[in-house]
PDB file of C-alpha atoms in Angstrom:
ATOM      1  CA  MET A 339      44.639  47.170  45.252  1.00  0.00           C
ATOM      2  CA  SER A 340      45.037  47.237  48.982  1.00  0.00           C
ATOM      3  CA  GLU A 341      48.014  49.585  48.852  1.00  0.00           C
ATOM      4  CA  GLU A 342      47.360  53.097  47.611  1.00  0.00           C
ATOM      5  CA  ARG A 343      50.183  54.892  45.848  1.00  0.00           C
ATOM      6  CA  HIS A 344      50.594  58.625  45.721  1.00  0.00           C
ATOM      7  CA  HIS A 345      52.343  59.802  42.593  1.00  0.00           C
ATOM      8  CA  HIS A 346      54.421  62.922  42.970  1.00  0.00           C
ATOM      9  CA  LEU A 347      56.843  64.393  40.518  1.00  0.00           C
ATOM     10  CA  PHE A 348      59.992  64.108  42.577  1.00  0.00           C
ATOM     11  CA  HIS A 349      59.333  62.340  45.887  1.00  0.00           C
ATOM     12  CA  HIS A 350      58.293  58.704  45.724  1.00  0.00           C
ATOM     13  CA  LYS A 351      57.927  57.523  49.316  1.00  0.00           C
ATOM     14  CA  LYS A 352      55.717  54.884  50.823  1.00  0.00           C
ATOM     15  CA  ASP A 353      52.951  55.929  53.193  1.00  0.00           C
ATOM     16  CA  GLU A 354      54.802  54.647  56.272  1.00  0.00           C
ATOM     17  CA  GLU A 355      57.895  56.697  55.460  1.00  0.00           C
ATOM     18  CA  MET A 356      55.830  59.803  54.768  1.00  0.00           C
ATOM     19  CA  SER A 357      53.902  59.559  58.046  1.00  0.00           C
ATOM     20  CA  ALA A 358      57.121  58.974  60.025  1.00  0.00           C
ATOM     21  CA  ASP A 359      58.748  62.036  58.423  1.00  0.00           C
ATOM     22  CA  ALA A 360      55.673  64.149  59.131  1.00  0.00           C
ATOM     23  CA  ASP A 361      55.722  63.167  62.824  1.00  0.00           C
ATOM     24  CA  ASN A 362      59.401  63.980  63.301  1.00  0.00           C
ATOM     25  CA  SER A 363      59.438  67.419  61.712  1.00  0.00           C
ATOM     26  CA  ALA A 364      57.530  70.516  62.648  1.00  0.00           C
ATOM     27  CA  TYR A 365      57.540  73.760  60.715  1.00  0.00           C
ATOM     28  CA  VAL A 366      58.328  76.802  62.806  1.00  0.00           C
ATOM     29  CA  GLU A 367      58.351  80.230  61.224  1.00  0.00           C
ATOM     30  CA  GLN A 368      61.257  82.349  62.439  1.00  0.00           C
ATOM     31  CA  THR A 369      62.331  85.868  61.663  1.00  0.00           C
ATOM     32  CA  THR A 370      65.937  85.268  62.677  1.00  0.00           C
ATOM     33  CA  ALA A 371      68.250  82.361  61.975  1.00  0.00           C
ATOM     34  CA  ASP A 372      68.544  79.657  64.614  1.00  0.00           C
ATOM     35  CA  TYR A 373      72.131  78.764  65.438  1.00  0.00           C
ATOM     36  CA  GLY A 374      71.650  76.171  68.156  1.00  0.00           C
ATOM     37  CA  GLY A 375      72.596  76.571  71.792  1.00  0.00           C
ATOM     38  CA  GLU A 376      75.218  79.262  71.365  1.00  0.00           C
ATOM     39  CA  ASP A 377      75.583  82.193  73.670  1.00  0.00           C
ATOM     40  CA  LYS A 378      74.083  85.588  72.927  1.00  0.00           C
ATOM     41  CA  TYR A 379      77.346  87.042  71.621  1.00  0.00           C
ATOM     42  CA  GLU A 380      77.938  84.285  69.061  1.00  0.00           C
ATOM     43  CA  LYS A 381      74.322  84.399  67.908  1.00  0.00           C
ATOM     44  CA  ALA A 382      74.443  88.167  67.406  1.00  0.00           C
ATOM     45  CA  ARG A 383      77.778  87.876  65.579  1.00  0.00           C
ATOM     46  CA  LYS A 384      76.447  85.226  63.200  1.00  0.00           C
ATOM     47  CA  GLU A 385      73.273  87.195  62.545  1.00  0.00           C
ATOM     48  CA  GLU A 386      75.367  90.278  61.794  1.00  0.00           C
ATOM     49  CA  LYS A 387      77.404  88.260  59.278  1.00  0.00           C
ATOM     50  CA  HIS A 388      74.205  86.891  57.761  1.00  0.00           C
ATOM     51  CA  HIS A 389      72.755  90.368  57.251  1.00  0.00           C
ATOM     52  CA  LYS A 390      76.080  91.604  55.889  1.00  0.00           C
ATOM     53  CA  HIS A 391      76.044  88.878  53.227  1.00  0.00           C
ATOM     54  CA  LEU A 392      72.430  89.661  52.332  1.00  0.00           C
ATOM     55  CA  GLU A 393      73.302  93.356  52.097  1.00  0.00           C
ATOM     56  CA  GLU A 394      76.185  92.621  49.735  1.00  0.00           C
ATOM     57  CA  GLU A 395      74.028  90.351  47.564  1.00  0.00           C
ATOM     58  CA  GLY A 396      71.369  93.061  47.446  1.00  0.00           C
ATOM     59  CA  GLU A 397      73.972  95.569  46.323  1.00  0.00           C
ATOM     60  CA  LEU A 398      74.991  93.259  43.478  1.00  0.00           C
ATOM     61  CA  GLY A 399      71.361  92.771  42.442  1.00  0.00           C
ATOM     62  CA  THR A 400      70.684  96.492  42.543  1.00  0.00           C
ATOM     63  CA  THR A 401      73.768  97.179  40.442  1.00  0.00           C
ATOM     64  CA  ALA A 402      72.775  94.525  37.909  1.00  0.00           C
ATOM     65  CA  ALA A 403      69.221  95.861  37.628  1.00  0.00           C
ATOM     66  CA  GLY A 404      70.523  99.417  37.184  1.00  0.00           C
ATOM     67  CA  ALA A 405      72.967  98.295  34.505  1.00  0.00           C
ATOM     68  CA  PHE A 406      70.182  96.452  32.690  1.00  0.00           C
ATOM     69  CA  ALA A 407      67.984  99.555  32.852  1.00  0.00           C
ATOM     70  CA  LEU A 408      70.768 101.611  31.265  1.00  0.00           C
ATOM     71  CA  TYR A 409      71.239  98.930  28.605  1.00  0.00           C
ATOM     72  CA  GLU A 410      67.529  98.973  27.760  1.00  0.00           C
ATOM     73  CA  LYS A 411      67.576 102.775  27.567  1.00  0.00           C
ATOM     74  CA  HIS A 412      70.425 102.491  25.067  1.00  0.00           C
ATOM     75  CA  GLU A 413      68.534  99.821  23.117  1.00  0.00           C
ATOM     76  CA  SER A 414      65.391 101.955  22.906  1.00  0.00           C
ATOM     77  CA  LYS A 415      67.425 104.675  21.185  1.00  0.00           C
ATOM     78  CA  LYS A 416      69.330 102.207  19.024  1.00  0.00           C
ATOM     79  CA  ASP A 417      66.293 100.141  17.932  1.00  0.00           C
ATOM     80  CA  PRO A 418      63.416 102.577  17.223  1.00  0.00           C
ATOM     81  CA  GLU A 419      61.247  99.792  15.824  1.00  0.00           C
ATOM     82  CA  HIS A 420      61.022  98.138  19.249  1.00  0.00           C
ATOM     83  CA  ALA A 421      61.555 101.286  21.317  1.00  0.00           C
ATOM     84  CA  HIS A 422      58.310 100.905  23.278  1.00  0.00           C
ATOM     85  CA  ARG A 423      59.255  97.390  24.413  1.00  0.00           C
ATOM     86  CA  HIS A 424      62.709  98.551  25.491  1.00  0.00           C
ATOM     87  CA  LYS A 425      61.250 101.481  27.435  1.00  0.00           C
ATOM     88  CA  ILE A 426      58.913  99.157  29.311  1.00  0.00           C
ATOM     89  CA  GLU A 427      61.792  96.806  30.159  1.00  0.00           C
ATOM     90  CA  GLU A 428      63.851  99.818  31.230  1.00  0.00           C
ATOM     91  CA  GLU A 429      61.120 100.912  33.643  1.00  0.00           C
ATOM     92  CA  ILE A 430      60.786  97.393  35.066  1.00  0.00           C
ATOM     93  CA  ALA A 431      64.541  97.154  35.591  1.00  0.00           C
ATOM     94  CA  ALA A 432      64.589 100.601  37.200  1.00  0.00           C
ATOM     95  CA  ALA A 433      61.795  99.551  39.571  1.00  0.00           C
ATOM     96  CA  ALA A 434      63.736  96.387  40.429  1.00  0.00           C
ATOM     97  CA  ALA A 435      66.812  98.501  41.153  1.00  0.00           C
ATOM     98  CA  VAL A 436      64.822 100.753  43.487  1.00  0.00           C
ATOM     99  CA  GLY A 437      63.343  97.721  45.246  1.00  0.00           C
ATOM    100  CA  GLY A 438      66.806  96.219  45.591  1.00  0.00           C
ATOM    101  CA  GLY A 439      68.023  99.475  47.090  1.00  0.00           C
ATOM    102  CA  GLY A 440      65.236  99.306  49.665  1.00  0.00           C
ATOM    103  CA  PHE A 441      66.245  95.752  50.529  1.00  0.00           C
ATOM    104  CA  VAL A 442      69.872  96.828  50.943  1.00  0.00           C
ATOM    105  CA  PHE A 443      68.763  99.684  53.208  1.00  0.00           C
ATOM    106  CA  HIS A 444      66.706  97.257  55.310  1.00  0.00           C
ATOM    107  CA  GLU A 445      69.552  94.747  55.648  1.00  0.00           C
ATOM    108  CA  HIS A 446      72.002  97.520  56.548  1.00  0.00           C
ATOM    109  CA  HIS A 447      69.797  98.514  59.484  1.00  0.00           C
ATOM    110  CA  GLU A 448      69.349  94.882  60.528  1.00  0.00           C
ATOM    111  CA  LYS A 449      73.137  94.507  60.493  1.00  0.00           C
ATOM    112  CA  LYS A 450      73.527  97.625  62.649  1.00  0.00           C
ATOM    113  CA  GLU A 451      70.987  96.291  65.177  1.00  0.00           C
ATOM    114  CA  ASP A 452      72.788  92.946  65.358  1.00  0.00           C
ATOM    115  CA  LYS A 453      76.137  94.699  65.834  1.00  0.00           C
ATOM    116  CA  LYS A 454      74.625  96.680  68.706  1.00  0.00           C
ATOM    117  CA  GLU A 455      73.278  93.457  70.257  1.00  0.00           C
ATOM    118  CA  GLU A 456      76.695  91.854  69.833  1.00  0.00           C
ATOM    119  CA  GLU A 457      78.399  94.737  71.643  1.00  0.00           C
ATOM    120  CA  GLU A 458      75.836  94.629  74.447  1.00  0.00           C
ATOM    121  CA  ALA A 459      76.318  90.886  74.832  1.00  0.00           C
ATOM    122  CA  GLN A 460      80.076  91.391  74.942  1.00  0.00           C
ATOM    123  CA  GLY A 461      79.720  93.920  77.741  1.00  0.00           C
ATOM    124  CA  LYS A 462      80.283  97.188  75.910  1.00  0.00           C
ATOM    125  CA  LYS A 463      77.886  99.957  76.845  1.00  0.00           C
ATOM    126  CA  HIS A 464      76.889 102.948  74.804  1.00  0.00           C
ATOM    127  CA  HIS A 465      77.081 106.246  76.633  1.00  0.00           C
ATOM    128  CA  HIS A 466      75.065 108.979  75.026  1.00  0.00           C
ATOM    129  CA  LEU A 467      76.652 112.233  76.087  1.00  0.00           C
ATOM    130  CA  PHE A 468      74.874 114.592  73.730  1.00  0.00           C
TER     131      PHE A 468
END
């Protein structure tokens, strides 16, 4: 067996293809999205939109987790035999809702920073009078 085969669950590539793909791609960790060679205004505008979408998704997740916590609270009263289980699930859902709220808060501030960068790139200046 001169040719070794690597068995993977989903990707069945030959060694030559795998080495060529590994040479062409490099992983770079980024904290902001890369939008190509656009100017500063367009980049800030797209990042603001990105954070707005994440904020809205976080709001939906927080609402869903809060609704599930209320449902589990109702179930703990309705089903006394499994009340302890429902109370635990209620607490987990409440913690998820609080975490989601923190994420929404974070994304809201990221969106505000990107909006400020967008305005600065467009030429608007903030005058602090007071």
